[in-house]
Amino acid sequence: MLENLTKKLDSIFKKIRGKGLLTDKNIDEALREVRLALLEADVHFKVAKSFIEGVREKAVGKEILEGLAPGQQVVKIVWKELSRLMGEEGKTIALSSQPPTLIMLVGLQGSGKTTTVGKLARRFKREGKRVLLVAGDLQRPAAVSQLQTLGKGLDVPVMDPGTNKDPVIVMEKGVKQGRKEGFDVVIFDTAGRLQVDEALMAELVQMKSGISPDEILFVADAMTGQTAVDVARKFHEDLGLTGIILTKTEGDARGGALLSIRSVTGAPIKFIGTGEKLEDLEPFHPDRMASRILGMGDVLSLVELAEESYSKEQAEILEKKIRKEEFTLEDFAQQVKQMKKIGGMEKMLDMIPGARNLKVLPDQSRIEKEMKHVEAIISSMTDKERRIPSIINGNRRKRISRGSGTSVQEINRLLKQFYQAKKMLKRMSTGKMKGLGQMMSPFG
Amino acid sequence: MGKGFLKKLGLGLKETRNYFSDGVAALFFGRATIDADMLDHLEELLIGADLGVEVTERFLRDLKPCVERKEVSDLVSLKKKLKKFMVSILEKERSEMPFSVSPKVTLFVGVNGVGKTTTIGKRAQKLKEEGGRIVLAAGDTFRAGAGEQLALWGERVGVEVIRHRPGADPAAVAFDAVSAGLARKSDHVLIDTAGRLQTKNNLMAELKKMVRVLEKAMPGAPHEKILVLDATTGQNALSQAKLFNEAIGITGIILTKLDGTGRGGIVIPIVETLSVPVTDIGVGEGADDLIPFHVESFVDALFEDTPQG
């Protein structure tokens, strides 16, 4: 998400990075640009203002730390302030010592509440918890059936509201059923509010006192504009939010709403929705998000993702192979598959520092396509060819090209890439990883 | 323009109007002239309505010489200037469709949760009341419950809904709906689509395919491609408008949820950059709360002093 803001801030700091001294004037200039960038990112104007004031106070008149260029120091201050504004390290949902844990989701219409209910249910179910879903949205046509379809797909029970039209009574029944049948978690969906309307807020307050939930989570759309502040404030005042879930972050929304909501409610951001599929829900890490905004990338998230989809044993075997020069086309294909698992180029580019600033960004869909071709080519080879690529002569190339539906030129290119990769891997395993280490350190 | 229409507009835009009208009036509290401090507040007011940095800055640049020349010096003249500025951007030539086509095929697109299905339901009701024969297409085969939601609207309004299994190819649904519309000599085919973020290349490709398939079902279709936007969306709406337009060529914008907290100021930079007109606005939950967008009445309603009602 936030890559547009990242780009902007990057270009600003490039301007002052080379300068030797932090003067009032160049700080003012940079901060004005930071403010505009924040406003363009939909950060509420008051939040942006107080943010800028905070940075200015800390930047002006401060002694320059040894080892840091003045520009770097401003970057560091902005980064720190940004992290601070977004809250402490990722907090998730704490389960109550007396189950069931009652979780109520609230938010405006179309923010993605019902989908998020499904995502949370999936998460708890995978942790081995018994989950019950309760529809508190009896207004929107088909909201109940949407929840039922989600529940069916996840194999999670959904309480049937029957013909009852009073959501408060339905939710109270949900609590009873949750207790009686020994559920660990009960998640309540609520009707989307189009506006912060007194009557509808009163209904939510009634629901709250009816079920006394452990968590009241505010579901907010990452694309929300300046009104995010007013909406979040009202919900917080009336209900006392315990957390925030930001949805639809996989698009190109700059997500300034996140900073605004967080700063007016003080409630922690517990999860972010990163896609339409039910597994697309991630814990929120404020420091990483701040790094991402500043163009320092989200290396930690990338490492974690890579670890998740790549076991330690696999890595060790690969390392051994590289050292012994036994890296084959099969391993190469494996690498391509891993890359796909991590989420393809687009997701990776978001996380690699500076990658978004490359002048010529390779066309991502083209890369994905090429990756598919690589897989097809290697699948069309015999075992022997994969182990000993040097035997692949002209005839074999023709056969492989027919089998994989690619051209001989593509096969030639793949083999060339493979030999290059092999050479590079060998150099990396024997030489120092100094370059890589420097890349990972944010202020190095 | 009927009185009922203006009343509805005024009521629906209550939030937005309160924001603008009260906001501009508040600028002059305890101040006799327009000074730098006041311009700062004006900037915040416009940005706070999601007008965006660029449009806001340009208005302020335009305003400054007028203030120096004393052409703009009080509440009345400032409001007038602001209205004129907004009207000049929003007024776009609307190319009317030849009404001879039958059925007229309209495709509704947009990101998730903007209110596409509800908008289609409302429009179906209106067209039906005008005596039109209508077919709806449940082209959102992805979201759980989307087909049911449109089917419920179909029942409520009393029109046929073409549906396939969940997960079916939306282009096939659209094709069938247009075929049904042709066979039954319908006047309108309204096609729902799954919400998609504009940055998802594969989903945008799916949309392009729907348009190609529709052209095969009926040459010239879809006749209208409507982008549905949520009025609470911030600057990302610009990216939505740009990318949907690049993919399929948008012919009009419907702005929903204007009765909510959203101020809808984002339409101004959008209309300016894309030159695509706003056709309707959604100002309430009722079926008759989707009303045609009329630039002058809209801008007037924003700055009205005494709320009608």
GROMACS .gro file of N, CA, C and O in nm, chain A residues 268-362:
model
  380
  268PRO      N    1  -0.545   0.030   1.942
  268PRO     CA    2  -0.441  -0.034   1.860
  268PRO      C    3  -0.497  -0.093   1.731
  268PRO      O    4  -0.611  -0.136   1.726
  269ILE      N    5  -0.413  -0.094   1.629
  269ILE     CA    6  -0.451  -0.158   1.504
  269ILE      C    7  -0.412  -0.304   1.516
  269ILE      O    8  -0.294  -0.336   1.538
  270LYS      N    9  -0.511  -0.393   1.508
  270LYS     CA   10  -0.482  -0.533   1.540
  270LYS      C   11  -0.452  -0.617   1.418
  270LYS      O   12  -0.372  -0.709   1.425
  271PHE      N   13  -0.520  -0.589   1.309
  271PHE     CA   14  -0.494  -0.667   1.187
  271PHE      C   15  -0.510  -0.577   1.065
  271PHE      O   16  -0.576  -0.473   1.073
  272ILE      N   17  -0.450  -0.620   0.956
  272ILE     CA   18  -0.481  -0.554   0.829
  272ILE      C   19  -0.525  -0.660   0.729
  272ILE      O   20  -0.470  -0.770   0.724
  273GLY      N   21  -0.627  -0.625   0.651
  273GLY     CA   22  -0.674  -0.714   0.546
  273GLY      C   23  -0.592  -0.688   0.421
  273GLY      O   24  -0.574  -0.575   0.380
  274THR      N   25  -0.538  -0.797   0.362
  274THR     CA   26  -0.447  -0.779   0.250
  274THR      C   27  -0.496  -0.847   0.123
  274THR      O   28  -0.417  -0.868   0.032
  275GLY      N   29  -0.623  -0.885   0.118
  275GLY     CA   30  -0.673  -0.948  -0.004
  275GLY      C   31  -0.815  -0.998   0.017
  275GLY      O   32  -0.870  -0.987   0.126
  276GLU      N   33  -0.873  -1.050  -0.090
  276GLU     CA   34  -1.012  -1.092  -0.082
  276GLU      C   35  -1.029  -1.231  -0.023
  276GLU      O   36  -1.136  -1.269   0.020
  277LYS      N   37  -0.921  -1.310  -0.027
  277LYS     CA   38  -0.933  -1.446   0.022
  277LYS      C   39  -0.930  -1.449   0.173
  277LYS      O   40  -0.876  -1.359   0.238
  278LEU      N   41  -0.989  -1.554   0.230
  278LEU     CA   42  -1.005  -1.558   0.375
  278LEU      C   43  -0.873  -1.568   0.450
  278LEU      O   44  -0.865  -1.536   0.568
  279GLU      N   45  -0.766  -1.611   0.382
  279GLU     CA   46  -0.638  -1.618   0.454
  279GLU      C   47  -0.567  -1.483   0.453
  279GLU      O   48  -0.463  -1.467   0.516
  280ASP      N   49  -0.623  -1.384   0.383
  280ASP     CA   50  -0.554  -1.256   0.368
  280ASP      C   51  -0.580  -1.162   0.486
  280ASP      O   52  -0.643  -1.058   0.472
  281LEU      N   53  -0.532  -1.201   0.602
  281LEU     CA   54  -0.543  -1.116   0.721
  281LEU      C   55  -0.410  -1.127   0.793
  281LEU      O   56  -0.366  -1.236   0.827
  282GLU      N   57  -0.343  -1.014   0.815
  282GLU     CA   58  -0.210  -1.018   0.875
  282GLU      C   59  -0.206  -0.933   1.002
  282GLU      O   60  -0.273  -0.832   1.011
  283PRO      N   61  -0.124  -0.975   1.099
  283PRO     CA   62  -0.105  -0.889   1.216
  283PRO      C   63  -0.041  -0.757   1.172
  283PRO      O   64   0.032  -0.755   1.073
  284PHE      N   65  -0.067  -0.653   1.245
  284PHE     CA   66  -0.016  -0.521   1.207
  284PHE      C   67   0.113  -0.488   1.282
  284PHE      O   68   0.122  -0.510   1.402
  285HIS      N   69   0.210  -0.438   1.209
  285HIS     CA   70   0.337  -0.398   1.271
  285HIS      C   71   0.364  -0.251   1.241
  285HIS      O   72   0.405  -0.219   1.131
  286PRO      N   73   0.338  -0.164   1.342
  286PRO     CA   74   0.351  -0.020   1.316
  286PRO      C   75   0.491   0.021   1.269
  286PRO      O   76   0.504   0.104   1.180
  287ASP      N   77   0.595  -0.040   1.328
  287ASP     CA   78   0.730   0.002   1.291
  287ASP      C   79   0.761  -0.034   1.147
  287ASP      O   80   0.824   0.041   1.074
  288ARG      N   81   0.711  -0.151   1.108
  288ARG     CA   82   0.736  -0.191   0.969
  288ARG      C   83   0.662  -0.100   0.873
  288ARG      O   84   0.712  -0.065   0.767
  289MET      N   85   0.538  -0.064   0.912
  289MET     CA   86   0.461   0.023   0.825
  289MET      C   87   0.532   0.158   0.811
  289MET      O   88   0.538   0.215   0.703
  290ALA      N   89   0.587   0.207   0.922
  290ALA     CA   90   0.658   0.335   0.916
  290ALA      C   91   0.780   0.323   0.824
  290ALA      O   92   0.808   0.413   0.745
  291SER      N   93   0.850   0.211   0.831
  291SER     CA   94   0.966   0.191   0.744
  291SER      C   95   0.922   0.192   0.599
  291SER      O   96   0.989   0.248   0.513
  292ARG      N   97   0.806   0.128   0.576
  292ARG     CA   98   0.758   0.118   0.439
  292ARG      C   99   0.724   0.258   0.385
  292ARG      O  100   0.756   0.291   0.272
  293ILE      N  101   0.662   0.340   0.470
  293ILE     CA  102   0.627   0.475   0.428
  293ILE      C  103   0.752   0.553   0.387
  293ILE      O  104   0.752   0.629   0.293
  294LEU      N  105   0.859   0.532   0.461
  294LEU     CA  106   0.979   0.609   0.437
  294LEU      C  107   1.069   0.546   0.331
  294LEU      O  108   1.180   0.593   0.308
  295GLY      N  109   1.022   0.441   0.266
  295GLY     CA  110   1.101   0.382   0.158
  295GLY      C  111   1.213   0.295   0.209
  295GLY      O  112   1.309   0.267   0.137
  296MET      N  113   1.205   0.254   0.334
  296MET     CA  114   1.307   0.165   0.386
  296MET      C  115   1.263   0.020   0.372
  296MET      O  116   1.332  -0.070   0.414
  297GLY      N  117   1.148   0.005   0.315
  297GLY     CA  118   1.102  -0.130   0.285
  297GLY      C  119   1.059  -0.209   0.406
  297GLY      O  120   1.076  -0.166   0.519
  298ASP      N  121   1.002  -0.320   0.381
  298ASP     CA  122   0.950  -0.403   0.486
  298ASP      C  123   1.024  -0.535   0.487
  298ASP      O  124   0.969  -0.641   0.465
  299VAL      N  125   1.155  -0.523   0.511
  299VAL     CA  126   1.241  -0.641   0.501
  299VAL      C  127   1.199  -0.750   0.599
  299VAL      O  128   1.198  -0.868   0.567
  300LEU      N  129   1.160  -0.706   0.720
  300LEU     CA  130   1.122  -0.806   0.820
  300LEU      C  131   1.005  -0.892   0.774
  300LEU      O  132   1.008  -1.013   0.786
  301SER      N  133   0.901  -0.827   0.719
  301SER     CA  134   0.785  -0.903   0.672
  301SER      C  135   0.826  -1.001   0.564
  301SER      O  136   0.780  -1.113   0.560
  302LEU      N  137   0.915  -0.956   0.477
  302LEU     CA  138   0.958  -1.040   0.367
  302LEU      C  139   1.031  -1.162   0.419
  302LEU      O  140   1.007  -1.275   0.377
  303VAL      N  141   1.121  -1.139   0.515
  303VAL     CA  142   1.197  -1.250   0.572
  303VAL      C  143   1.101  -1.351   0.636
  303VAL      O  144   1.112  -1.471   0.616
  304GLU      N  145   1.002  -1.297   0.710
  304GLU     CA  146   0.906  -1.385   0.774
  304GLU      C  147   0.828  -1.468   0.673
  304GLU      O  148   0.810  -1.588   0.690
  305LEU      N  149   0.784  -1.402   0.569
  305LEU     CA  150   0.709  -1.471   0.465
  305LEU      C  151   0.794  -1.579   0.401
  305LEU      O  152   0.749  -1.691   0.378
  306ALA      N  153   0.918  -1.545   0.374
  306ALA     CA  154   1.007  -1.640   0.311
  306ALA      C  155   1.027  -1.760   0.403
  306ALA      O  156   1.026  -1.875   0.360
  307GLU      N  157   1.042  -1.731   0.531
  307GLU     CA  158   1.062  -1.839   0.627
  307GLU      C  159   0.941  -1.931   0.632
  307GLU      O  160   0.953  -2.052   0.636
  308GLU      N  161   0.823  -1.866   0.631
  308GLU     CA  162   0.700  -1.942   0.639
  308GLU      C  163   0.688  -2.041   0.524
  308GLU      O  164   0.645  -2.154   0.542
  309SER      N  165   0.727  -1.995   0.406
  309SER     CA  166   0.704  -2.080   0.289
  309SER      C  167   0.830  -2.160   0.253
  309SER      O  168   0.835  -2.225   0.151
  310TYR      N  169   0.930  -2.152   0.337
  310TYR     CA  170   1.055  -2.216   0.302
  310TYR      C  171   1.114  -2.276   0.429
  310TYR      O  172   1.153  -2.203   0.519
  311SER      N  173   1.117  -2.407   0.438
  311SER     CA  174   1.162  -2.466   0.564
  311SER      C  175   1.314  -2.458   0.576
  311SER      O  176   1.386  -2.442   0.478
  312LYS      N  177   1.359  -2.470   0.700
  312LYS     CA  178   1.502  -2.460   0.727
  312LYS      C  179   1.579  -2.573   0.657
  312LYS      O  180   1.686  -2.552   0.601
  313GLU      N  181   1.520  -2.693   0.664
  313GLU     CA  182   1.588  -2.807   0.601
  313GLU      C  183   1.608  -2.782   0.453
  313GLU      O  184   1.717  -2.802   0.399
  314GLN      N  185   1.501  -2.734   0.390
  314GLN     CA  186   1.509  -2.705   0.247
  314GLN      C  187   1.626  -2.611   0.220
  314GLN      O  188   1.703  -2.631   0.127
  315ALA      N  189   1.638  -2.508   0.304
  315ALA     CA  190   1.742  -2.409   0.285
  315ALA      C  191   1.880  -2.472   0.301
  315ALA      O  192   1.973  -2.441   0.225
  316GLU      N  193   1.892  -2.560   0.400
  316GLU     CA  194   2.022  -2.622   0.423
  316GLU      C  195   2.062  -2.712   0.307
  316GLU      O  196   2.178  -2.713   0.264
  317ILE      N  197   1.966  -2.791   0.260
  317ILE     CA  198   1.994  -2.879   0.147
  317ILE      C  199   2.040  -2.796   0.027
  317ILE      O  200   2.140  -2.828  -0.038
  318LEU      N  201   1.968  -2.685   0.007
  318LEU     CA  202   2.001  -2.600  -0.107
  318LEU      C  203   2.143  -2.545  -0.093
  318LEU      O  204   2.222  -2.545  -0.188
  319GLU      N  205   2.175  -2.501   0.029
  319GLU     CA  206   2.307  -2.442   0.051
  319GLU      C  207   2.417  -2.545   0.021
  319GLU      O  208   2.517  -2.514  -0.042
  320LYS      N  209   2.394  -2.667   0.068
  320LYS     CA  210   2.491  -2.773   0.044
  320LYS      C  211   2.509  -2.795  -0.106
  320LYS      O  212   2.620  -2.805  -0.156
  321LYS      N  213   2.396  -2.800  -0.173
  321LYS     CA  214   2.401  -2.823  -0.318
  321LYS      C  215   2.480  -2.714  -0.388
  321LYS      O  216   2.559  -2.741  -0.478
  322ILE      N  217   2.456  -2.593  -0.345
  322ILE     CA  218   2.525  -2.480  -0.409
  322ILE      C  219   2.675  -2.495  -0.389
  322ILE      O  220   2.755  -2.480  -0.480
  323ARG      N  221   2.713  -2.530  -0.266
  323ARG     CA  222   2.855  -2.541  -0.235
  323ARG      C  223   2.919  -2.651  -0.318
  323ARG      O  224   3.030  -2.639  -0.365
  324LYS      N  225   2.846  -2.761  -0.333
  324LYS     CA  226   2.902  -2.873  -0.408
  324LYS      C  227   2.880  -2.859  -0.558
  324LYS      O  228   2.907  -2.952  -0.634
  325GLU      N  229   2.826  -2.749  -0.596
  325GLU     CA  230   2.797  -2.726  -0.738
  325GLU      C  231   2.702  -2.830  -0.795
  325GLU      O  232   2.716  -2.877  -0.906
  326GLU      N  233   2.604  -2.869  -0.711
  326GLU     CA  234   2.507  -2.965  -0.759
  326GLU      C  235   2.371  -2.901  -0.784
  326GLU      O  236   2.270  -2.968  -0.795
  327PHE      N  237   2.373  -2.770  -0.789
  327PHE     CA  238   2.248  -2.696  -0.812
  327PHE      C  239   2.196  -2.727  -0.952
  327PHE      O  240   2.262  -2.700  -1.052
  328THR      N  241   2.078  -2.790  -0.959
  328THR     CA  242   2.027  -2.834  -1.089
  328THR      C  243   1.905  -2.753  -1.132
  328THR      O  244   1.856  -2.668  -1.058
  329LEU      N  245   1.860  -2.781  -1.250
  329LEU     CA  246   1.741  -2.713  -1.300
  329LEU      C  247   1.620  -2.743  -1.214
  329LEU      O  248   1.530  -2.661  -1.201
  330GLU      N  249   1.619  -2.860  -1.152
  330GLU     CA  250   1.509  -2.893  -1.061
  330GLU      C  251   1.504  -2.795  -0.945
  330GLU      O  252   1.398  -2.747  -0.906
  331ASP      N  253   1.624  -2.767  -0.889
  331ASP     CA  254   1.630  -2.671  -0.780
  331ASP      C  255   1.588  -2.533  -0.827
  331ASP      O  256   1.523  -2.458  -0.755
  332PHE      N  257   1.628  -2.503  -0.949
  332PHE     CA  258   1.592  -2.374  -1.008
  332PHE      C  259   1.439  -2.361  -1.015
  332PHE      O  260   1.383  -2.258  -0.976
  333ALA      N  261   1.375  -2.469  -1.062
  333ALA     CA  262   1.229  -2.468  -1.070
  333ALA      C  263   1.167  -2.451  -0.932
  333ALA      O  264   1.068  -2.380  -0.913
  334GLN      N  265   1.229  -2.517  -0.834
  334GLN     CA  266   1.184  -2.507  -0.695
  334GLN      C  267   1.186  -2.362  -0.649
  334GLN      O  268   1.092  -2.313  -0.586
  335GLN      N  269   1.297  -2.294  -0.683
  335GLN     CA  270   1.312  -2.153  -0.645
  335GLN      C  271   1.199  -2.069  -0.703
  335GLN      O  272   1.143  -1.984  -0.636
  336VAL      N  273   1.170  -2.096  -0.829
  336VAL     CA  274   1.064  -2.019  -0.895
  336VAL      C  275   0.931  -2.041  -0.824
  336VAL      O  276   0.854  -1.948  -0.799
  337LYS      N  277   0.907  -2.167  -0.784
  337LYS     CA  278   0.783  -2.199  -0.713
  337LYS      C  279   0.776  -2.126  -0.579
  337LYS      O  280   0.673  -2.074  -0.541
  338GLN      N  281   0.889  -2.124  -0.506
  338GLN     CA  282   0.894  -2.055  -0.376
  338GLN      C  283   0.856  -1.909  -0.394
  338GLN      O  284   0.781  -1.852  -0.317
  339MET      N  285   0.912  -1.851  -0.497
  339MET     CA  286   0.889  -1.710  -0.524
  339MET      C  287   0.740  -1.687  -0.543
  339MET      O  288   0.685  -1.589  -0.495
  340LYS      N  289   0.676  -1.779  -0.613
  340LYS     CA  290   0.533  -1.765  -0.636
  340LYS      C  291   0.456  -1.775  -0.505
  340LYS      O  292   0.359  -1.706  -0.482
  341LYS      N  293   0.503  -1.864  -0.419
  341LYS     CA  294   0.437  -1.885  -0.290
  341LYS      C  295   0.442  -1.758  -0.207
  341LYS      O  296   0.347  -1.720  -0.142
  342ILE      N  297   0.557  -1.693  -0.209
  342ILE     CA  298   0.573  -1.572  -0.129
  342ILE      C  299   0.475  -1.465  -0.176
  342ILE      O  300   0.440  -1.375  -0.102
  343GLY      N  301   0.425  -1.475  -0.294
  343GLY     CA  302   0.322  -1.380  -0.335
  343GLY      C  303   0.358  -1.309  -0.463
  343GLY      O  304   0.300  -1.208  -0.497
  344GLY      N  305   0.455  -1.365  -0.533
  344GLY     CA  306   0.488  -1.307  -0.663
  344GLY      C  307   0.564  -1.177  -0.650
  344GLY      O  308   0.589  -1.127  -0.540
  345MET      N  309   0.598  -1.123  -0.762
  345MET     CA  310   0.682  -1.004  -0.768
  345MET      C  311   0.621  -0.885  -0.696
  345MET      O  312   0.688  -0.814  -0.624
  346GLU      N  313   0.491  -0.866  -0.718
  346GLU     CA  314   0.430  -0.744  -0.670
  346GLU      C  315   0.445  -0.728  -0.520
  346GLU      O  316   0.482  -0.624  -0.469
  347LYS      N  317   0.416  -0.838  -0.449
  347LYS     CA  318   0.424  -0.835  -0.304
  347LYS      C  319   0.569  -0.814  -0.260
  347LYS      O  320   0.597  -0.741  -0.166
  348MET      N  321   0.661  -0.878  -0.330
  348MET     CA  322   0.801  -0.866  -0.292
  348MET      C  323   0.852  -0.725  -0.314
  348MET      O  324   0.921  -0.669  -0.231
  349LEU      N  325   0.814  -0.667  -0.428
  349LEU     CA  326   0.861  -0.532  -0.460
  349LEU      C  327   0.820  -0.432  -0.353
  349LEU      O  328   0.893  -0.341  -0.321
  350ASP      N  329   0.699  -0.454  -0.296
  350ASP     CA  330   0.651  -0.365  -0.192
  350ASP      C  331   0.741  -0.367  -0.071
  350ASP      O  332   0.749  -0.272   0.005
  351MET      N  333   0.805  -0.480  -0.050
  351MET     CA  334   0.878  -0.497   0.075
  351MET      C  335   1.027  -0.469   0.063
  351MET      O  336   1.095  -0.454   0.163
  352ILE      N  337   1.076  -0.467  -0.058
  352ILE     CA  338   1.220  -0.445  -0.074
  352ILE      C  339   1.249  -0.296  -0.073
  352ILE      O  340   1.187  -0.221  -0.146
  353PRO      N  341   1.343  -0.253   0.012
  353PRO     CA  342   1.369  -0.110   0.023
  353PRO      C  343   1.405  -0.050  -0.112
  353PRO      O  344   1.489  -0.103  -0.184
  354GLY      N  345   1.339   0.060  -0.146
  354GLY     CA  346   1.378   0.133  -0.265
  354GLY      C  347   1.331   0.073  -0.395
  354GLY      O  348   1.343   0.136  -0.500
  355ALA      N  349   1.276  -0.047  -0.391
  355ALA     CA  350   1.242  -0.114  -0.516
  355ALA      C  351   1.137  -0.034  -0.594
  355ALA      O  352   1.139  -0.030  -0.716
  356ARG      N  353   1.048   0.033  -0.518
  356ARG     CA  354   0.943   0.110  -0.583
  356ARG      C  355   0.999   0.234  -0.653
  356ARG      O  356   0.931   0.298  -0.730
  357ASN      N  357   1.122   0.270  -0.618
  357ASN     CA  358   1.177   0.392  -0.676
  357ASN      C  359   1.256   0.366  -0.803
  357ASN      O  360   1.309   0.459  -0.863
  358LEU      N  361   1.270   0.241  -0.840
  358LEU     CA  362   1.343   0.210  -0.962
  358LEU      C  363   1.279   0.288  -1.076
  358LEU      O  364   1.159   0.299  -1.085
  359LYS      N  365   1.368   0.343  -1.160
  359LYS     CA  366   1.315   0.429  -1.266
  359LYS      C  367   1.227   0.348  -1.360
  359LYS      O  368   1.118   0.387  -1.395
  360VAL      N  369   1.279   0.233  -1.403
  360VAL     CA  370   1.199   0.150  -1.491
  360VAL      C  371   1.158   0.026  -1.415
  360VAL      O  372   1.237  -0.064  -1.392
  361LEU      N  373   1.035   0.027  -1.370
  361LEU     CA  374   0.986  -0.090  -1.299
  361LEU      C  375   0.949  -0.196  -1.402
  361LEU      O  376   0.874  -0.168  -1.495
  362PRO      N  377   1.002  -0.315  -1.389
  362PRO     CA  378   0.963  -0.416  -1.485
  362PRO      C  379   0.813  -0.442  -1.476
  362PRO      O  380   0.754  -0.435  -1.369
   0.00000   0.00000   0.00000
